[in-house]
JSON list of C-alpha atoms in Angstrom, two decimals:
[
{"chain": "A", "resi": 25, "resn": "UNK", "atom": "CA", "xyz": [111.49, 82.78, 86.58]},
{"chain": "A", "resi": 26, "resn": "UNK", "atom": "CA", "xyz": [111.61, 81.71, 82.87]},
{"chain": "A", "resi": 27, "resn": "UNK", "atom": "CA", "xyz": [112.76, 83.63, 79.57]},
{"chain": "A", "resi": 28, "resn": "UNK", "atom": "CA", "xyz": [111.96, 82.41, 76.22]},
{"chain": "A", "resi": 29, "resn": "UNK", "atom": "CA", "xyz": [115.33, 82.76, 74.38]},
{"chain": "A", "resi": 30, "resn": "UNK", "atom": "CA", "xyz": [113.42, 83.17, 71.17]},
{"chain": "A", "resi": 31, "resn": "UNK", "atom": "CA", "xyz": [110.77, 86.22, 71.74]},
{"chain": "A", "resi": 32, "resn": "UNK", "atom": "CA", "xyz": [112.15, 87.48, 75.10]},
{"chain": "A", "resi": 33, "resn": "UNK", "atom": "CA", "xyz": [109.00, 86.66, 77.01]},
{"chain": "A", "resi": 34, "resn": "UNK", "atom": "CA", "xyz": [109.33, 86.66, 80.88]},
{"chain": "A", "resi": 35, "resn": "UNK", "atom": "CA", "xyz": [107.49, 84.33, 83.19]},
{"chain": "A", "resi": 36, "resn": "UNK", "atom": "CA", "xyz": [107.75, 83.99, 86.65]},
{"chain": "A", "resi": 37, "resn": "UNK", "atom": "CA", "xyz": [106.62, 80.30, 87.52]},
{"chain": "A", "resi": 38, "resn": "UNK", "atom": "CA", "xyz": [106.87, 80.56, 91.21]},
{"chain": "A", "resi": 39, "resn": "UNK", "atom": "CA", "xyz": [107.17, 82.97, 94.10]},
{"chain": "A", "resi": 40, "resn": "UNK", "atom": "CA", "xyz": [108.06, 82.55, 97.59]},
{"chain": "A", "resi": 41, "resn": "UNK", "atom": "CA", "xyz": [107.73, 85.28, 100.40]},
{"chain": "A", "resi": 42, "resn": "UNK", "atom": "CA", "xyz": [109.11, 85.16, 103.89]},
{"chain": "A", "resi": 43, "resn": "UNK", "atom": "CA", "xyz": [108.36, 88.46, 105.92]},
{"chain": "A", "resi": 44, "resn": "UNK", "atom": "CA", "xyz": [109.15, 89.60, 109.44]},
{"chain": "A", "resi": 45, "resn": "UNK", "atom": "CA", "xyz": [105.84, 91.44, 110.30]},
{"chain": "A", "resi": 46, "resn": "UNK", "atom": "CA", "xyz": [105.62, 90.81, 114.21]},
{"chain": "A", "resi": 47, "resn": "UNK", "atom": "CA", "xyz": [103.14, 88.86, 116.06]},
{"chain": "A", "resi": 48, "resn": "UNK", "atom": "CA", "xyz": [100.59, 87.50, 113.38]},
{"chain": "A", "resi": 49, "resn": "UNK", "atom": "CA", "xyz": [97.42, 88.00, 114.71]},
{"chain": "A", "resi": 50, "resn": "UNK", "atom": "CA", "xyz": [95.07, 86.57, 111.59]},
{"chain": "A", "resi": 51, "resn": "UNK", "atom": "CA", "xyz": [97.49, 84.48, 109.37]},
{"chain": "A", "resi": 52, "resn": "UNK", "atom": "CA", "xyz": [94.72, 84.22, 106.73]},
{"chain": "A", "resi": 53, "resn": "UNK", "atom": "CA", "xyz": [94.22, 87.83, 105.98]},
{"chain": "A", "resi": 54, "resn": "UNK", "atom": "CA", "xyz": [97.76, 89.03, 106.73]},
{"chain": "A", "resi": 55, "resn": "UNK", "atom": "CA", "xyz": [99.11, 86.20, 103.87]},
{"chain": "A", "resi": 56, "resn": "UNK", "atom": "CA", "xyz": [96.41, 87.89, 101.59]},
{"chain": "A", "resi": 57, "resn": "UNK", "atom": "CA", "xyz": [97.65, 91.57, 102.08]},
{"chain": "A", "resi": 58, "resn": "UNK", "atom": "CA", "xyz": [101.02, 90.07, 101.39]},
{"chain": "A", "resi": 59, "resn": "UNK", "atom": "CA", "xyz": [99.94, 87.94, 98.21]},
{"chain": "A", "resi": 60, "resn": "UNK", "atom": "CA", "xyz": [98.20, 91.53, 97.01]},
{"chain": "A", "resi": 61, "resn": "UNK", "atom": "CA", "xyz": [101.36, 93.13, 97.13]},
{"chain": "A", "resi": 62, "resn": "UNK", "atom": "CA", "xyz": [103.10, 90.49, 95.47]},
{"chain": "A", "resi": 63, "resn": "UNK", "atom": "CA", "xyz": [100.88, 90.99, 92.51]},
{"chain": "A", "resi": 64, "resn": "UNK", "atom": "CA", "xyz": [101.24, 94.95, 92.49]},
{"chain": "A", "resi": 65, "resn": "UNK", "atom": "CA", "xyz": [105.27, 94.37, 92.34]},
{"chain": "A", "resi": 66, "resn": "UNK", "atom": "CA", "xyz": [104.89, 92.01, 89.34]},
{"chain": "A", "resi": 67, "resn": "UNK", "atom": "CA", "xyz": [102.87, 94.05, 87.84]},
{"chain": "A", "resi": 68, "resn": "UNK", "atom": "CA", "xyz": [105.19, 97.00, 88.26]},
{"chain": "A", "resi": 69, "resn": "UNK", "atom": "CA", "xyz": [107.75, 94.60, 87.13]},
{"chain": "A", "resi": 70, "resn": "UNK", "atom": "CA", "xyz": [106.64, 93.34, 84.00]},
{"chain": "A", "resi": 71, "resn": "UNK", "atom": "CA", "xyz": [103.59, 94.99, 82.84]},
{"chain": "A", "resi": 72, "resn": "UNK", "atom": "CA", "xyz": [102.13, 98.49, 84.59]},
{"chain": "A", "resi": 73, "resn": "UNK", "atom": "CA", "xyz": [103.56, 101.52, 82.20]},
{"chain": "A", "resi": 74, "resn": "UNK", "atom": "CA", "xyz": [102.15, 104.83, 81.83]},
{"chain": "A", "resi": 75, "resn": "UNK", "atom": "CA", "xyz": [102.40, 106.02, 78.67]},
{"chain": "A", "resi": 76, "resn": "UNK", "atom": "CA", "xyz": [102.55, 109.58, 77.32]},
{"chain": "A", "resi": 77, "resn": "UNK", "atom": "CA", "xyz": [102.19, 111.44, 74.34]},
{"chain": "A", "resi": 78, "resn": "UNK", "atom": "CA", "xyz": [105.43, 113.32, 73.98]},
{"chain": "A", "resi": 79, "resn": "UNK", "atom": "CA", "xyz": [103.61, 116.23, 71.11]},
{"chain": "A", "resi": 80, "resn": "UNK", "atom": "CA", "xyz": [100.92, 116.79, 74.11]},
{"chain": "A", "resi": 81, "resn": "UNK", "atom": "CA", "xyz": [101.66, 115.59, 77.07]},
{"chain": "A", "resi": 82, "resn": "UNK", "atom": "CA", "xyz": [98.41, 113.39, 77.32]},
{"chain": "A", "resi": 83, "resn": "UNK", "atom": "CA", "xyz": [98.40, 109.75, 79.33]},
{"chain": "A", "resi": 84, "resn": "UNK", "atom": "CA", "xyz": [97.88, 107.68, 75.84]},
{"chain": "A", "resi": 85, "resn": "UNK", "atom": "CA", "xyz": [96.91, 104.78, 78.25]},
{"chain": "A", "resi": 86, "resn": "UNK", "atom": "CA", "xyz": [94.55, 106.35, 80.69]},
{"chain": "A", "resi": 87, "resn": "UNK", "atom": "CA", "xyz": [91.99, 103.79, 80.79]},
{"chain": "A", "resi": 88, "resn": "UNK", "atom": "CA", "xyz": [91.96, 100.26, 81.83]},
{"chain": "A", "resi": 89, "resn": "UNK", "atom": "CA", "xyz": [91.26, 98.84, 78.55]},
{"chain": "A", "resi": 90, "resn": "UNK", "atom": "CA", "xyz": [94.79, 100.04, 77.71]},
{"chain": "A", "resi": 91, "resn": "UNK", "atom": "CA", "xyz": [96.62, 99.99, 80.93]},
{"chain": "A", "resi": 92, "resn": "UNK", "atom": "CA", "xyz": [98.00, 96.58, 81.50]},
{"chain": "A", "resi": 93, "resn": "UNK", "atom": "CA", "xyz": [97.47, 95.11, 85.10]},
{"chain": "A", "resi": 94, "resn": "UNK", "atom": "CA", "xyz": [98.43, 91.52, 85.86]},
{"chain": "A", "resi": 95, "resn": "UNK", "atom": "CA", "xyz": [95.31, 89.40, 85.61]},
{"chain": "A", "resi": 96, "resn": "UNK", "atom": "CA", "xyz": [95.01, 85.52, 87.55]},
{"chain": "A", "resi": 97, "resn": "UNK", "atom": "CA", "xyz": [96.62, 83.77, 84.34]},
{"chain": "A", "resi": 98, "resn": "UNK", "atom": "CA", "xyz": [99.90, 86.26, 84.79]},
{"chain": "A", "resi": 99, "resn": "UNK", "atom": "CA", "xyz": [100.32, 85.05, 88.52]},
{"chain": "A", "resi": 100, "resn": "UNK", "atom": "CA", "xyz": [102.37, 82.19, 89.47]},
{"chain": "A", "resi": 101, "resn": "UNK", "atom": "CA", "xyz": [101.42, 80.15, 92.98]},
{"chain": "A", "resi": 102, "resn": "UNK", "atom": "CA", "xyz": [102.69, 82.56, 95.63]},
{"chain": "A", "resi": 103, "resn": "UNK", "atom": "CA", "xyz": [103.84, 80.92, 98.80]},
{"chain": "A", "resi": 104, "resn": "UNK", "atom": "CA", "xyz": [103.94, 83.32, 102.14]},
{"chain": "A", "resi": 105, "resn": "UNK", "atom": "CA", "xyz": [105.31, 82.42, 105.36]},
{"chain": "A", "resi": 106, "resn": "UNK", "atom": "CA", "xyz": [105.96, 84.39, 108.43]},
{"chain": "A", "resi": 107, "resn": "UNK", "atom": "CA", "xyz": [108.53, 84.92, 111.01]},
{"chain": "A", "resi": 108, "resn": "UNK", "atom": "CA", "xyz": [106.05, 85.36, 113.76]},
{"chain": "A", "resi": 109, "resn": "UNK", "atom": "CA", "xyz": [108.67, 87.11, 115.92]},
{"chain": "A", "resi": 110, "resn": "UNK", "atom": "CA", "xyz": [106.94, 89.53, 117.99]},
{"chain": "A", "resi": 111, "resn": "UNK", "atom": "CA", "xyz": [108.46, 93.20, 118.02]},
{"chain": "A", "resi": 112, "resn": "UNK", "atom": "CA", "xyz": [109.54, 94.26, 121.61]},
{"chain": "A", "resi": 113, "resn": "UNK", "atom": "CA", "xyz": [108.87, 97.84, 120.93]},
{"chain": "A", "resi": 114, "resn": "UNK", "atom": "CA", "xyz": [105.36, 97.48, 120.02]},
{"chain": "A", "resi": 115, "resn": "UNK", "atom": "CA", "xyz": [102.26, 96.61, 122.09]},
{"chain": "A", "resi": 116, "resn": "UNK", "atom": "CA", "xyz": [101.49, 92.98, 121.83]},
{"chain": "A", "resi": 117, "resn": "UNK", "atom": "CA", "xyz": [104.32, 92.76, 119.26]},
{"chain": "A", "resi": 118, "resn": "UNK", "atom": "CA", "xyz": [102.31, 93.54, 116.20]},
{"chain": "A", "resi": 119, "resn": "UNK", "atom": "CA", "xyz": [103.88, 95.24, 113.11]},
{"chain": "A", "resi": 120, "resn": "UNK", "atom": "CA", "xyz": [101.60, 96.37, 109.86]},
{"chain": "A", "resi": 121, "resn": "UNK", "atom": "CA", "xyz": [101.37, 94.02, 106.83]},
{"chain": "A", "resi": 122, "resn": "UNK", "atom": "CA", "xyz": [100.14, 97.08, 104.77]},
{"chain": "A", "resi": 123, "resn": "UNK", "atom": "CA", "xyz": [101.76, 97.16, 101.57]},
{"chain": "A", "resi": 124, "resn": "UNK", "atom": "CA", "xyz": [105.07, 95.16, 103.16]},
{"chain": "A", "resi": 125, "resn": "UNK", "atom": "CA", "xyz": [104.62, 92.20, 99.96]},
{"chain": "A", "resi": 126, "resn": "UNK", "atom": "CA", "xyz": [105.60, 94.67, 97.49]},
{"chain": "A", "resi": 127, "resn": "UNK", "atom": "CA", "xyz": [108.55, 95.74, 98.65]},
{"chain": "A", "resi": 128, "resn": "UNK", "atom": "CA", "xyz": [111.87, 94.17, 96.81]},
{"chain": "A", "resi": 129, "resn": "UNK", "atom": "CA", "xyz": [109.79, 92.30, 93.96]},
{"chain": "A", "resi": 130, "resn": "UNK", "atom": "CA", "xyz": [110.36, 94.61, 91.42]},
{"chain": "A", "resi": 131, "resn": "UNK", "atom": "CA", "xyz": [114.34, 93.93, 92.01]},
{"chain": "A", "resi": 132, "resn": "UNK", "atom": "CA", "xyz": [113.85, 90.56, 92.75]},
{"chain": "A", "resi": 133, "resn": "UNK", "atom": "CA", "xyz": [112.50, 90.17, 88.73]},
{"chain": "A", "resi": 134, "resn": "UNK", "atom": "CA", "xyz": [114.92, 92.41, 87.14]},
{"chain": "A", "resi": 135, "resn": "UNK", "atom": "CA", "xyz": [117.57, 90.32, 89.09]},
{"chain": "A", "resi": 136, "resn": "UNK", "atom": "CA", "xyz": [116.34, 87.35, 87.91]},
{"chain": "A", "resi": 137, "resn": "UNK", "atom": "CA", "xyz": [116.12, 88.25, 84.59]},
{"chain": "A", "resi": 138, "resn": "UNK", "atom": "CA", "xyz": [119.53, 89.60, 84.64]},
{"chain": "A", "resi": 139, "resn": "UNK", "atom": "CA", "xyz": [120.71, 86.13, 85.66]},
{"chain": "A", "resi": 140, "resn": "UNK", "atom": "CA", "xyz": [118.96, 84.39, 82.96]},
{"chain": "A", "resi": 141, "resn": "UNK", "atom": "CA", "xyz": [119.40, 86.67, 80.29]},
{"chain": "A", "resi": 142, "resn": "UNK", "atom": "CA", "xyz": [122.85, 88.44, 81.04]},
{"chain": "A", "resi": 143, "resn": "UNK", "atom": "CA", "xyz": [120.89, 91.89, 80.16]},
{"chain": "A", "resi": 144, "resn": "UNK", "atom": "CA", "xyz": [120.79, 94.46, 83.16]},
{"chain": "A", "resi": 145, "resn": "UNK", "atom": "CA", "xyz": [117.25, 96.04, 83.07]},
{"chain": "A", "resi": 146, "resn": "UNK", "atom": "CA", "xyz": [116.84, 99.19, 84.86]},
{"chain": "A", "resi": 147, "resn": "UNK", "atom": "CA", "xyz": [114.04, 101.00, 83.75]},
{"chain": "A", "resi": 148, "resn": "UNK", "atom": "CA", "xyz": [110.11, 99.32, 84.68]},
{"chain": "A", "resi": 149, "resn": "UNK", "atom": "CA", "xyz": [108.75, 97.70, 83.18]},
{"chain": "A", "resi": 150, "resn": "UNK", "atom": "CA", "xyz": [110.77, 94.70, 82.05]},
{"chain": "A", "resi": 151, "resn": "UNK", "atom": "CA", "xyz": [109.35, 94.61, 78.24]},
{"chain": "A", "resi": 152, "resn": "UNK", "atom": "CA", "xyz": [110.85, 92.72, 75.31]},
{"chain": "A", "resi": 153, "resn": "UNK", "atom": "CA", "xyz": [112.08, 95.57, 73.53]},
{"chain": "A", "resi": 154, "resn": "UNK", "atom": "CA", "xyz": [114.61, 96.08, 76.53]},
{"chain": "A", "resi": 155, "resn": "UNK", "atom": "CA", "xyz": [115.47, 92.43, 76.70]},
{"chain": "A", "resi": 156, "resn": "UNK", "atom": "CA", "xyz": [116.21, 91.94, 72.77]}
]
């Protein structure tokens, strides 16, 4: 995690995720699924926000032109590992990968920002105005 001390810009420089998803049948697709969840979590933590007009109650950034989601340039190198420990309660020991990758990403980013700046942000996304 890198935070520019002058501007307050937050950049995630690398990401490592280790997951217990039971027996991994196809490591390539499971890693891809988990990377997608991590990208969604980074978007939740740093950029995605629905803006509502307080006068009308209408969403002001309803289209993808105004709603900011992470793009390839925003995403750091992501390393994914599995424990590959079979779940004894499931047939073949398989658990689902699903959206497991998103779990904890926003909290980890918020904690890293806290350690880097001393500012605890409890409202997502973590934006410049909340850090300065």
